[in-house]
mmCIF file of C-alpha atoms and ligand atoms in Angstrom:
data_model
loop_
_atom_site.group_PDB
_atom_site.id
_atom_site.type_symbol
_atom_site.label_atom_id
_atom_site.label_comp_id
_atom_site.label_asym_id
_atom_site.label_seq_id
_atom_site.Cartn_x
_atom_site.Cartn_y
_atom_site.Cartn_z
ATOM 1 C CA MET O 1 55.842 163.220 180.817
ATOM 2 C CA GLY O 2 57.320 160.071 182.344
ATOM 3 C CA PHE O 3 59.076 159.671 185.652
ATOM 4 C CA LEU O 4 62.534 159.165 184.140
ATOM 5 C CA ALA O 5 64.761 162.065 183.118
ATOM 6 C CA ASP O 6 64.664 163.183 179.473
ATOM 7 C CA SER O 7 68.467 163.106 179.436
ATOM 8 C CA LEU O 8 68.359 159.332 179.884
ATOM 9 C CA SER O 9 66.470 158.902 176.622
ATOM 10 C CA ARG O 10 69.456 160.438 174.822
ATOM 11 C CA ILE O 11 71.827 157.628 175.813
ATOM 12 C CA LYS O 12 72.180 153.878 175.185
ATOM 13 C CA PRO O 13 73.396 151.256 177.617
ATOM 14 C CA SER O 14 76.923 149.994 176.876
ATOM 15 C CA ALA O 15 76.825 147.473 173.980
ATOM 16 C CA THR O 16 80.062 145.871 175.143
ATOM 17 C CA ILE O 17 78.630 145.161 178.584
ATOM 18 C CA ALA O 18 75.448 143.835 176.896
ATOM 19 C CA VAL O 19 77.445 141.308 174.849
ATOM 20 C CA THR O 20 79.334 140.139 177.935
ATOM 21 C CA ASP O 21 75.995 139.681 179.737
ATOM 22 C CA LYS O 22 74.510 137.738 176.809
ATOM 23 C CA ALA O 23 77.551 135.419 176.685
ATOM 24 C CA ARG O 24 77.312 134.873 180.453
ATOM 25 C CA GLU O 25 73.609 134.041 180.083
ATOM 26 C CA LEU O 26 74.270 131.459 177.344
ATOM 27 C CA ARG O 27 77.083 129.945 179.410
ATOM 28 C CA ALA O 28 74.795 129.691 182.447
ATOM 29 C CA ALA O 29 72.335 127.836 180.215
ATOM 30 C CA GLY O 30 75.039 125.256 179.513
ATOM 31 C CA ARG O 31 76.304 126.554 176.133
ATOM 32 C CA ASP O 32 80.002 126.434 175.305
ATOM 33 C CA VAL O 33 80.733 130.119 174.682
ATOM 34 C CA ILE O 34 84.084 131.780 174.014
ATOM 35 C CA GLY O 35 83.970 135.441 174.962
ATOM 36 C CA LEU O 36 85.894 137.840 172.738
ATOM 37 C CA GLY O 37 84.085 140.769 174.291
ATOM 38 C CA ALA O 38 86.401 141.393 177.244
ATOM 39 C CA GLY O 39 87.714 144.899 177.746
ATOM 40 C CA GLU O 40 90.239 143.894 180.378
ATOM 41 C CA PRO O 41 93.502 141.925 180.600
ATOM 42 C CA ASP O 42 93.023 138.293 181.584
ATOM 43 C CA MET O 43 96.113 138.534 183.846
ATOM 44 C CA ASP O 44 95.927 139.225 187.572
ATOM 45 C CA THR O 45 96.927 142.429 189.390
ATOM 46 C CA PRO O 46 100.634 142.072 190.328
ATOM 47 C CA GLU O 47 101.341 140.846 193.862
ATOM 48 C CA ASN O 48 103.217 143.971 195.056
ATOM 49 C CA ILE O 49 100.173 146.091 194.209
ATOM 50 C CA LYS O 50 97.810 143.799 196.099
ATOM 51 C CA GLU O 51 100.208 143.880 199.072
ATOM 52 C CA ALA O 52 100.142 147.683 199.079
ATOM 53 C CA ALA O 53 96.351 147.567 199.312
ATOM 54 C CA VAL O 54 96.432 145.079 202.184
ATOM 55 C CA ARG O 55 98.945 147.322 203.944
ATOM 56 C CA ALA O 56 96.667 150.323 203.458
ATOM 57 C CA ILE O 57 93.798 148.440 205.087
ATOM 58 C CA ARG O 58 95.983 147.316 208.010
ATOM 59 C CA ASP O 59 97.344 150.854 208.496
ATOM 60 C CA GLY O 60 93.816 152.245 208.711
ATOM 61 C CA LYS O 61 94.024 154.212 205.471
ATOM 62 C CA THR O 62 90.331 153.543 205.193
ATOM 63 C CA LYS O 63 88.769 156.988 205.580
ATOM 64 C CA TYR O 64 87.626 159.751 203.230
ATOM 65 C CA THR O 65 90.506 161.278 201.320
ATOM 66 C CA ALA O 66 91.033 164.556 199.469
ATOM 67 C CA VAL O 67 88.356 164.696 196.748
ATOM 68 C CA ASP O 68 90.556 164.325 193.673
ATOM 69 C CA GLY O 69 93.347 162.191 195.097
ATOM 70 C CA ILE O 70 95.757 161.716 197.993
ATOM 71 C CA PRO O 71 98.995 163.750 197.761
ATOM 72 C CA ASP O 72 101.117 160.576 197.444
ATOM 73 C CA LEU O 73 99.187 159.437 194.398
ATOM 74 C CA LYS O 74 99.259 162.877 192.793
ATOM 75 C CA ALA O 75 103.026 162.942 193.315
ATOM 76 C CA ALA O 76 103.355 159.459 191.756
ATOM 77 C CA ILE O 77 101.306 160.653 188.757
ATOM 78 C CA VAL O 78 103.477 163.765 188.328
ATOM 79 C CA ASP O 79 106.556 161.471 188.363
ATOM 80 C CA LYS O 80 104.947 159.101 185.863
ATOM 81 C CA PHE O 81 104.222 161.914 183.402
ATOM 82 C CA ARG O 82 107.788 163.211 183.737
ATOM 83 C CA ARG O 83 109.423 159.759 183.477
ATOM 84 C CA GLU O 84 107.340 158.233 180.704
ATOM 85 C CA ASN O 85 105.971 161.158 178.703
ATOM 86 C CA ASN O 86 108.403 164.062 179.195
ATOM 87 C CA LEU O 87 105.522 166.120 180.578
ATOM 88 C CA ASP O 88 105.896 168.567 183.435
ATOM 89 C CA TYR O 89 102.825 168.912 185.613
ATOM 90 C CA ASP O 90 102.299 170.224 189.114
ATOM 91 C CA THR O 91 100.212 168.192 191.585
ATOM 92 C CA SER O 92 97.625 170.999 191.412
ATOM 93 C CA GLU O 93 97.162 170.092 187.732
ATOM 94 C CA VAL O 94 96.313 166.440 188.488
ATOM 95 C CA SER O 95 92.931 164.836 189.159
ATOM 96 C CA VAL O 96 92.185 161.280 190.310
ATOM 97 C CA GLY O 97 88.787 159.663 189.851
ATOM 98 C CA THR O 98 86.969 156.361 190.134
ATOM 99 C CA GLY O 99 88.311 154.894 186.894
ATOM 100 C CA GLY O 100 89.265 156.658 183.717
ATOM 101 C CA LYS O 101 85.556 156.739 182.965
ATOM 102 C CA GLN O 102 84.751 159.080 185.857
ATOM 103 C CA VAL O 103 87.633 161.381 184.955
ATOM 104 C CA LEU O 104 86.296 161.637 181.415
ATOM 105 C CA PHE O 105 82.753 162.095 182.701
ATOM 106 C CA ASN O 106 83.901 164.894 185.040
ATOM 107 C CA ALA O 107 85.801 166.681 182.273
ATOM 108 C CA LEU O 108 82.921 166.598 179.776
ATOM 109 C CA MET O 109 80.187 167.377 182.309
ATOM 110 C CA ALA O 110 82.216 170.266 183.726
ATOM 111 C CA THR O 111 82.702 171.913 180.330
ATOM 112 C CA LEU O 112 79.874 171.127 177.912
ATOM 113 C CA ASN O 113 76.765 173.218 177.276
ATOM 114 C CA PRO O 114 73.893 172.435 174.906
ATOM 115 C CA GLY O 115 74.970 173.378 171.392
ATOM 116 C CA ASP O 116 78.639 172.571 171.983
ATOM 117 C CA GLU O 117 80.217 170.026 169.642
ATOM 118 C CA VAL O 118 82.765 167.318 170.383
ATOM 119 C CA VAL O 119 84.745 165.761 167.543
ATOM 120 C CA ILE O 120 85.076 161.990 167.960
ATOM 121 C CA PRO O 121 86.807 159.761 165.386
ATOM 122 C CA ALA O 122 85.016 156.453 164.694
ATOM 123 C CA PRO O 123 85.324 153.665 165.581
ATOM 124 C CA TYR O 124 85.205 155.132 169.100
ATOM 125 C CA TRP O 125 85.064 153.873 172.669
ATOM 126 C CA VAL O 126 81.333 153.516 173.312
ATOM 127 C CA SER O 127 81.142 155.957 176.229
ATOM 128 C CA TYR O 128 82.441 159.101 174.479
ATOM 129 C CA PRO O 129 79.349 160.021 172.467
ATOM 130 C CA GLU O 130 77.030 158.876 175.246
ATOM 131 C CA ILE O 131 78.605 161.132 177.881
ATOM 132 C CA VAL O 132 78.651 164.031 175.403
ATOM 133 C CA SER O 133 74.927 163.478 174.718
ATOM 134 C CA LEU O 134 74.149 163.196 178.414
ATOM 135 C CA ALA O 135 75.762 166.612 178.854
ATOM 136 C CA GLY O 136 73.346 167.931 176.213
ATOM 137 C CA ALA O 137 76.114 168.567 173.682
ATOM 138 C CA THR O 138 76.511 167.105 170.181
ATOM 139 C CA PRO O 139 78.994 164.389 169.202
ATOM 140 C CA VAL O 140 80.449 165.007 165.724
ATOM 141 C CA ILE O 141 81.537 161.610 164.469
ATOM 142 C CA VAL O 142 84.407 161.410 161.980
ATOM 143 C CA PRO O 143 84.654 157.996 160.309
ATOM 144 C CA THR O 144 88.115 156.560 159.666
ATOM 145 C CA ARG O 145 89.099 153.892 157.120
ATOM 146 C CA PRO O 146 90.933 150.578 157.381
ATOM 147 C CA GLU O 147 93.128 151.806 154.480
ATOM 148 C CA ASP O 148 94.391 154.519 156.873
ATOM 149 C CA ASP O 149 94.799 151.965 159.691
ATOM 150 C CA PHE O 150 91.738 153.627 161.298
ATOM 151 C CA ARG O 151 93.671 156.848 161.939
ATOM 152 C CA MET O 152 91.860 160.138 161.465
ATOM 153 C CA THR O 153 93.367 162.237 158.686
ATOM 154 C CA PRO O 154 94.174 165.939 159.199
ATOM 155 C CA ASP O 155 91.759 166.860 156.379
ATOM 156 C CA ALA O 156 88.898 164.967 158.013
ATOM 157 C CA LEU O 157 89.632 166.700 161.325
ATOM 158 C CA GLU O 158 89.810 170.121 159.691
ATOM 159 C CA ALA O 159 86.438 169.528 158.020
ATOM 160 C CA ALA O 160 84.794 168.487 161.305
ATOM 161 C CA ILE O 161 85.810 171.565 163.309
ATOM 162 C CA THR O 162 83.235 174.371 163.539
ATOM 163 C CA PRO O 163 82.997 177.491 165.737
ATOM 164 C CA LYS O 164 80.969 175.314 168.143
ATOM 165 C CA THR O 165 83.682 172.667 168.604
ATOM 166 C CA LYS O 166 84.769 172.500 172.231
ATOM 167 C CA TRP O 167 86.749 169.254 172.383
ATOM 168 C CA LEU O 168 88.524 166.810 170.143
ATOM 169 C CA ILE O 169 88.710 163.371 171.752
ATOM 170 C CA LEU O 170 91.720 161.261 170.798
ATOM 171 C CA ASN O 171 92.367 157.692 171.925
ATOM 172 C CA SER O 172 95.628 156.029 170.934
ATOM 173 C CA PRO O 173 96.028 153.075 171.014
ATOM 174 C CA SER O 174 92.334 152.834 170.292
ATOM 175 C CA ASN O 175 89.576 150.771 171.749
ATOM 176 C CA PRO O 176 88.150 149.237 169.518
ATOM 177 C CA SER O 177 90.480 149.435 166.490
ATOM 178 C CA GLY O 178 93.887 149.069 168.160
ATOM 179 C CA ALA O 179 95.094 151.963 165.965
ATOM 180 C CA ALA O 180 98.012 153.906 167.399
ATOM 181 C CA TYR O 181 99.286 157.266 166.213
ATOM 182 C CA THR O 182 102.980 157.671 165.492
ATOM 183 C CA ARG O 183 104.691 160.958 166.277
ATOM 184 C CA ASP O 184 104.211 162.141 162.674
ATOM 185 C CA THR O 185 100.569 161.147 162.311
ATOM 186 C CA LEU O 186 99.752 162.726 165.690
ATOM 187 C CA LYS O 187 101.682 165.911 164.894
ATOM 188 C CA ALA O 188 99.628 166.266 161.703
ATOM 189 C CA LEU O 189 96.503 166.383 163.895
ATOM 190 C CA THR O 190 97.894 168.717 166.555
ATOM 191 C CA ASP O 191 98.934 171.058 163.707
ATOM 192 C CA VAL O 192 95.259 171.288 162.763
ATOM 193 C CA VAL O 193 94.217 171.933 166.381
ATOM 194 C CA MET O 194 96.879 174.672 166.633
ATOM 195 C CA ARG O 195 95.007 176.585 163.911
ATOM 196 C CA HIS O 196 91.786 176.571 165.984
ATOM 197 C CA ASP O 197 92.503 178.010 169.381
ATOM 198 C CA HIS O 198 88.985 177.437 170.753
ATOM 199 C CA VAL O 199 89.378 173.644 170.454
ATOM 200 C CA TRP O 200 90.585 171.618 173.448
ATOM 201 C CA VAL O 201 92.065 168.131 173.255
ATOM 202 C CA LEU O 202 90.974 165.300 175.504
ATOM 203 C CA THR O 203 93.459 162.495 175.015
ATOM 204 C CA ASP O 204 92.604 159.070 176.417
ATOM 205 C CA ASP O 205 95.933 157.304 176.879
ATOM 206 C CA MET O 206 94.546 154.255 178.703
ATOM 207 C CA TYR O 207 96.357 151.776 176.438
ATOM 208 C CA GLU O 208 99.717 153.580 176.522
ATOM 209 C CA HIS O 209 101.642 150.496 177.638
ATOM 210 C CA LEU O 210 100.162 148.272 174.948
ATOM 211 C CA VAL O 211 101.947 149.250 171.715
ATOM 212 C CA TYR O 212 103.729 146.802 169.435
ATOM 213 C CA ASP O 213 106.262 146.602 166.635
ATOM 214 C CA GLY O 214 108.649 149.091 168.194
ATOM 215 C CA ILE O 215 106.200 151.974 167.803
ATOM 216 C CA LYS O 216 106.821 154.564 170.483
ATOM 217 C CA PHE O 217 103.750 155.782 172.348
ATOM 218 C CA VAL O 218 103.226 159.534 172.047
ATOM 219 C CA THR O 219 100.688 161.874 173.586
ATOM 220 C CA PRO O 220 99.544 165.226 172.097
ATOM 221 C CA VAL O 221 101.256 167.594 174.567
ATOM 222 C CA GLU O 222 104.521 165.714 174.031
ATOM 223 C CA VAL O 223 104.445 166.338 170.265
ATOM 224 C CA GLU O 224 102.972 169.848 170.570
ATOM 225 C CA PRO O 225 103.861 171.444 173.927
ATOM 226 C CA ALA O 226 101.971 174.598 172.931
ATOM 227 C CA LEU O 227 98.735 172.641 173.402
ATOM 228 C CA LYS O 228 99.403 172.067 177.111
ATOM 229 C CA ASP O 229 97.097 174.875 178.224
ATOM 230 C CA ARG O 230 94.136 173.338 176.360
ATOM 231 C CA THR O 231 94.685 169.609 176.703
ATOM 232 C CA LEU O 232 93.505 167.122 179.284
ATOM 233 C CA THR O 233 95.834 164.105 179.290
ATOM 234 C CA MET O 234 93.924 161.171 180.721
ATOM 235 C CA ASN O 235 95.298 157.814 181.768
ATOM 236 C CA GLY O 236 94.759 155.162 184.412
ATOM 237 C CA VAL O 237 95.963 151.952 185.977
ATOM 238 C CA SER O 238 93.083 149.759 184.740
ATOM 239 C CA LYS O 239 94.590 148.270 181.583
ATOM 240 C CA ALA O 240 98.365 148.511 182.104
ATOM 241 C CA TYR O 241 98.366 147.062 185.616
ATOM 242 C CA ALA O 242 95.384 144.722 185.220
ATOM 243 C CA MET O 243 93.430 146.775 187.789
ATOM 244 C CA THR O 244 90.034 147.255 186.137
ATOM 245 C CA GLY O 245 88.153 146.399 189.323
ATOM 246 C CA TRP O 246 90.099 148.812 191.517
ATOM 247 C CA ARG O 247 88.609 151.832 189.720
ATOM 248 C CA ILE O 248 91.426 154.371 189.539
ATOM 249 C CA GLY O 249 91.916 156.752 186.631
ATOM 250 C CA TYR O 250 93.637 160.113 186.461
ATOM 251 C CA ALA O 251 94.315 163.127 184.270
ATOM 252 C CA ALA O 252 96.528 166.180 184.079
ATOM 253 C CA GLY O 253 95.551 169.519 182.612
ATOM 254 C CA PRO O 254 95.032 173.222 183.274
ATOM 255 C CA GLN O 255 94.218 174.038 186.913
ATOM 256 C CA MET O 256 90.970 175.788 186.030
ATOM 257 C CA LEU O 257 89.620 172.553 184.525
ATOM 258 C CA ILE O 258 91.039 170.310 187.257
ATOM 259 C CA LYS O 259 89.297 172.473 189.903
ATOM 260 C CA ALA O 260 85.978 172.298 188.044
ATOM 261 C CA MET O 261 86.268 168.519 187.817
ATOM 262 C CA ALA O 262 86.923 168.293 191.569
ATOM 263 C CA LYS O 263 83.888 170.471 192.267
ATOM 264 C CA LEU O 264 81.712 168.063 190.302
ATOM 265 C CA GLN O 265 83.262 164.977 191.907
ATOM 266 C CA SER O 266 82.768 166.462 195.382
ATOM 267 C CA GLN O 267 79.019 166.300 194.724
ATOM 268 C CA SER O 268 78.965 162.797 193.275
ATOM 269 C CA THR O 269 81.400 160.133 194.531
ATOM 270 C CA THR O 270 83.561 162.345 196.812
ATOM 271 C CA ASN O 271 86.893 160.502 196.533
ATOM 272 C CA PRO O 272 88.024 157.307 194.798
ATOM 273 C CA SER O 273 88.498 154.360 197.184
ATOM 274 C CA SER O 274 91.322 155.128 199.623
ATOM 275 C CA ILE O 275 92.630 151.564 199.403
ATOM 276 C CA SER O 276 92.698 151.575 195.603
ATOM 277 C CA GLN O 277 94.554 154.891 195.649
ATOM 278 C CA TRP O 278 97.334 153.374 197.781
ATOM 279 C CA ALA O 279 97.461 150.394 195.427
ATOM 280 C CA ALA O 280 97.800 152.803 192.481
ATOM 281 C CA VAL O 281 100.723 154.569 194.213
ATOM 282 C CA GLU O 282 102.516 151.198 194.246
ATOM 283 C CA ALA O 283 101.514 150.454 190.641
ATOM 284 C CA LEU O 284 103.090 153.711 189.414
ATOM 285 C CA ASN O 285 106.113 153.801 191.730
ATOM 286 C CA GLY O 286 106.846 150.058 191.936
ATOM 287 C CA PRO O 287 108.633 147.721 189.519
ATOM 288 C CA GLN O 288 107.509 147.986 185.892
ATOM 289 C CA ASP O 289 109.384 144.952 184.552
ATOM 290 C CA PHE O 290 106.283 142.786 184.108
ATOM 291 C CA LEU O 291 104.959 145.231 181.482
ATOM 292 C CA PRO O 292 107.225 144.102 178.588
ATOM 293 C CA GLU O 293 106.590 140.445 179.487
ATOM 294 C CA ARG O 294 102.829 140.906 179.265
ATOM 295 C CA LEU O 295 103.198 142.988 176.121
ATOM 296 C CA GLU O 296 104.993 140.089 174.423
ATOM 297 C CA VAL O 297 102.130 137.725 175.331
ATOM 298 C CA PHE O 298 99.615 140.142 173.817
ATOM 299 C CA ARG O 299 101.730 140.610 170.674
ATOM 300 C CA GLN O 300 101.851 136.863 170.037
ATOM 301 C CA ARG O 301 98.090 136.648 170.461
ATOM 302 C CA ARG O 302 97.549 139.579 168.117
ATOM 303 C CA ASP O 303 99.660 137.918 165.432
ATOM 304 C CA LEU O 304 97.719 134.667 165.846
ATOM 305 C CA VAL O 305 94.301 136.322 165.687
ATOM 306 C CA VAL O 306 95.101 138.611 162.734
ATOM 307 C CA SER O 307 96.513 135.700 160.748
ATOM 308 C CA MET O 308 93.643 133.309 161.503
ATOM 309 C CA LEU O 309 90.938 135.915 160.852
ATOM 310 C CA ASN O 310 92.460 136.844 157.512
ATOM 311 C CA GLN O 311 92.075 133.175 156.547
ATOM 312 C CA ALA O 312 88.317 133.347 157.203
ATOM 313 C CA LYS O 313 86.248 133.787 154.028
ATOM 314 C CA GLY O 314 84.852 137.315 153.699
ATOM 315 C CA ILE O 315 86.870 138.721 156.626
ATOM 316 C CA ALA O 316 89.647 141.306 156.243
ATOM 317 C CA CYS O 317 91.631 142.269 159.322
ATOM 318 C CA VAL O 318 94.035 145.191 159.600
ATOM 319 C CA ASN O 319 97.080 144.520 161.790
ATOM 320 C CA PRO O 320 96.611 146.875 164.769
ATOM 321 C CA GLN O 321 99.581 148.530 166.494
ATOM 322 C CA GLY O 322 98.204 148.558 170.018
ATOM 323 C CA ALA O 323 95.663 147.723 172.750
ATOM 324 C CA PHE O 324 94.214 144.175 172.785
ATOM 325 C CA TYR O 325 91.525 144.400 170.124
ATOM 326 C CA VAL O 326 91.209 143.654 166.425
ATOM 327 C CA PHE O 327 88.548 145.342 164.312
ATOM 328 C CA PRO O 328 88.062 143.187 161.197
ATOM 329 C CA SER O 329 85.719 143.982 158.338
ATOM 330 C CA CYS O 330 82.924 141.455 157.735
ATOM 331 C CA GLU O 331 81.858 143.135 154.494
ATOM 332 C CA GLY O 332 82.357 139.893 152.553
ATOM 333 C CA ALA O 333 79.708 138.203 154.721
ATOM 334 C CA ILE O 334 76.995 140.816 154.223
ATOM 335 C CA GLY O 335 74.079 139.731 152.042
ATOM 336 C CA LYS O 336 74.732 136.039 152.696
ATOM 337 C CA THR O 337 72.843 133.440 154.738
ATOM 338 C CA SER O 338 74.428 131.508 157.603
ATOM 339 C CA ALA O 339 74.453 127.704 157.884
ATOM 340 C CA GLY O 340 71.742 128.152 160.540
ATOM 341 C CA GLY O 341 69.548 130.076 158.078
ATOM 342 C CA LYS O 342 70.103 133.631 159.365
ATOM 343 C CA THR O 343 70.311 136.474 156.867
ATOM 344 C CA ILE O 344 73.466 138.501 157.472
ATOM 345 C CA ASP O 345 72.226 141.993 156.652
ATOM 346 C CA GLY O 346 74.799 143.873 158.730
ATOM 347 C CA ASP O 347 77.493 143.530 161.378
ATOM 348 C CA GLU O 348 74.991 143.158 164.216
ATOM 349 C CA ALA O 349 73.338 140.206 162.415
ATOM 350 C CA PHE O 350 76.828 138.779 161.805
ATOM 351 C CA VAL O 351 77.846 138.778 165.499
ATOM 352 C CA THR O 352 74.404 137.582 166.622
ATOM 353 C CA ALA O 353 74.468 134.579 164.261
ATOM 354 C CA LEU O 354 78.098 133.889 165.199
ATOM 355 C CA LEU O 355 77.175 133.799 168.888
ATOM 356 C CA GLU O 356 74.079 131.653 168.369
ATOM 357 C CA GLU O 357 75.569 129.192 165.886
ATOM 358 C CA GLU O 358 79.217 128.935 166.961
ATOM 359 C CA GLY O 359 79.217 130.253 170.522
ATOM 360 C CA VAL O 360 81.709 133.065 169.858
ATOM 361 C CA ALA O 361 80.908 136.427 171.453
ATOM 362 C CA ALA O 362 82.219 139.521 169.642
ATOM 363 C CA VAL O 363 80.817 143.057 169.446
ATOM 364 C CA HIS O 364 79.328 144.593 166.278
ATOM 365 C CA GLY O 365 81.145 147.581 164.799
ATOM 366 C CA SER O 366 77.987 149.692 164.686
ATOM 367 C CA ALA O 367 78.200 149.875 168.508
ATOM 368 C CA PHE O 368 81.487 151.745 167.985
ATOM 369 C CA GLY O 369 80.113 153.918 165.178
ATOM 370 C CA LEU O 370 81.618 152.086 162.176
ATOM 371 C CA SER O 371 80.144 149.310 160.003
ATOM 372 C CA PRO O 372 80.479 146.619 158.719
ATOM 373 C CA PHE O 373 83.098 145.555 161.244
ATOM 374 C CA PHE O 374 83.282 143.699 164.536
ATOM 375 C CA ARG O 375 85.527 143.981 167.563
ATOM 376 C CA ALA O 376 87.269 140.929 168.974
ATOM 377 C CA SER O 377 89.324 141.201 172.140
ATOM 378 C CA TYR O 378 92.394 138.984 172.409
ATOM 379 C CA ALA O 379 92.679 139.444 176.175
ATOM 380 C CA THR O 380 92.014 135.757 176.643
ATOM 381 C CA SER O 381 94.055 132.543 176.543
ATOM 382 C CA THR O 382 95.835 131.465 173.365
ATOM 383 C CA GLU O 383 93.917 128.162 173.324
ATOM 384 C CA ALA O 384 90.576 129.974 173.560
ATOM 385 C CA LEU O 385 91.657 132.349 170.778
ATOM 386 C CA GLU O 386 92.698 129.485 168.480
ATOM 387 C CA GLU O 387 89.377 127.753 169.032
ATOM 388 C CA ALA O 388 87.379 130.985 168.585
ATOM 389 C CA CYS O 389 89.150 131.829 165.313
ATOM 390 C CA ALA O 390 88.652 128.274 164.026
ATOM 391 C CA ARG O 391 84.938 128.647 164.765
ATOM 392 C CA ILE O 392 84.812 132.012 162.969
ATOM 393 C CA GLN O 393 86.509 130.383 159.958
ATOM 394 C CA ARG O 394 83.932 127.579 160.005
ATOM 395 C CA PHE O 395 81.052 130.063 160.394
ATOM 396 C CA CYS O 396 82.302 132.091 157.431
ATOM 397 C CA ALA O 397 82.902 128.987 155.301
ATOM 398 C CA GLY O 398 79.252 128.052 155.928
ATOM 399 C CA LEU O 399 77.864 131.343 154.561
ATOM 400 C CA ARG O 400 75.919 131.018 151.308
HETATM 401 N N1 PLP E 501 89.028 154.628 177.852
HETATM 402 C C1 PLP E 501 89.078 153.551 177.050
HETATM 403 C C2 PLP E 501 89.509 153.730 175.659
HETATM 404 C C3 PLP E 501 88.701 152.299 177.533
HETATM 405 O O1 PLP E 501 88.741 151.241 176.729
HETATM 406 C C4 PLP E 501 88.273 152.190 178.873
HETATM 407 C C5 PLP E 501 87.815 150.904 179.420
HETATM 408 O O2 PLP E 501 87.330 150.044 178.719
HETATM 409 C C6 PLP E 501 88.250 153.332 179.665
HETATM 410 C C7 PLP E 501 88.631 154.544 179.122
HETATM 411 C C8 PLP E 501 87.767 153.303 181.084
HETATM 412 O O3 PLP E 501 88.703 152.854 181.956
HETATM 413 P P1 PLP E 501 88.340 152.639 183.490
HETATM 414 O O4 PLP E 501 88.017 151.185 183.636
HETATM 415 O O5 PLP E 501 89.586 153.025 184.222
HETATM 416 O O6 PLP E 501 87.186 153.489 183.831
#
C-alpha cells in the first residue's frame, strides 16, 4: 500500500502536454524544433475582450462569485445558444467552470459509478477516457476509420451500447481528427440514442466555430430536440476566442445535472476567475466579425498541410472538415528504418524519430486511441508549417 491514491494509477498524464514539454526541452537545449503539438490558436485574445477584463479589475469585480457563474455570463450563454444553435435554455440550466475541462470533469464525476460505461469514439480527446477511469467507470472505445472520415457509424454505436452505458461522448469538430458531423450523419447517431433511453449524450462543441467548406455546425439537441432532457451541451471560449489561458468553459443541460455539477464545484475550485468571467461576457456578447477572418487563415493552412503531407512517402492524410488538426496515417512508414537508424515499429516510434532527427514535434495516434496515425496541429504560422511539412517529407523519403 503506497501513499498515493489507487485511483491515480488508473490514469495517464496528458500525452499532448508531454510532447509540448519535450519540444520545449529540446529547444532550450539549442535544437531547432517546430512544434505541431499545440492545442490552441496562435492568435491573440481580441482587444475588446482584454479591455473587458481590465475594466472588471478596475471596477473591483475581483471577489468570489456565484459557484457556477455570474448571472451576466449565464445570460450571455443563454443568448449564445439561442442565437447560434437554436437552443432554448434557462439560466438555471447553465453551468460555468474553469475551462471546458472542468465542466466535463464535473459532469462525469457527478454521474459515474463503478461499473458504468461511457462510449467514446476513437480517436478521442485524451482526457475523456482518463476522467471516466478516474471516476471508476469504464470507457468503451469505438474505433472509427479514415474511410468514414473518422466519423462513428450508427452500427458501431449500436453495438457499443449495453445496459450499463451511461454516456455517449461526442466531439465535433474533433480533436484530434478534425472530423465534423453533418446534420445527416449526426441525426443517424441521435436516432440510435433515441432507441436507448438510459443513455445520455455529452457533446463537446469546443471547436464549433472552426468548420470549413461550407459545412454547417450542428449539435445533437438541435437535430434531435427530444434528447434535450438527457444531453449536456458543452462549449467554451478557449478555442473560438483564443482564450485558452483564461480558463472559462460552460455547458447547458437538465437542471438536476447542473445542480449536481455545482455541488461538486463548490467543494473544489468554488467559482471560475471573476475577471475571466467578465471577459467571457464580452467574448459572447461583443463583435464576432473576427471569427470568419481567422477561420479563413486556418482553412488555408489546412489545405497547405493536407496537400504537403499527402506528398510525403508512406503518409495518407484525410481532409478534415474542422478544428485545427490533421490526423494522417503513417502506416506506410511502419516496419521501415529511419535515416538515423531507428526502427519504426509503430506511430510512437515514428513521432519520436521525427522529433529527434528532423526537429518536428507531433503526437502519436495511440495517445488518442487509434494507430498508426499521428496528430499535427496547424495552429502555427504558415512558414513554420511549410518548413515542418518539408521536413516530414524528407524524413519519410529517408525511410528504408
Ligand atoms: N475539449 C476538447 C475537444 C479540447 O480539445 C479541449 C482543449 O484542448 C478541451 C475540451 C478543453 O478546453 P479548455 O481549455 O476550455 O479546458
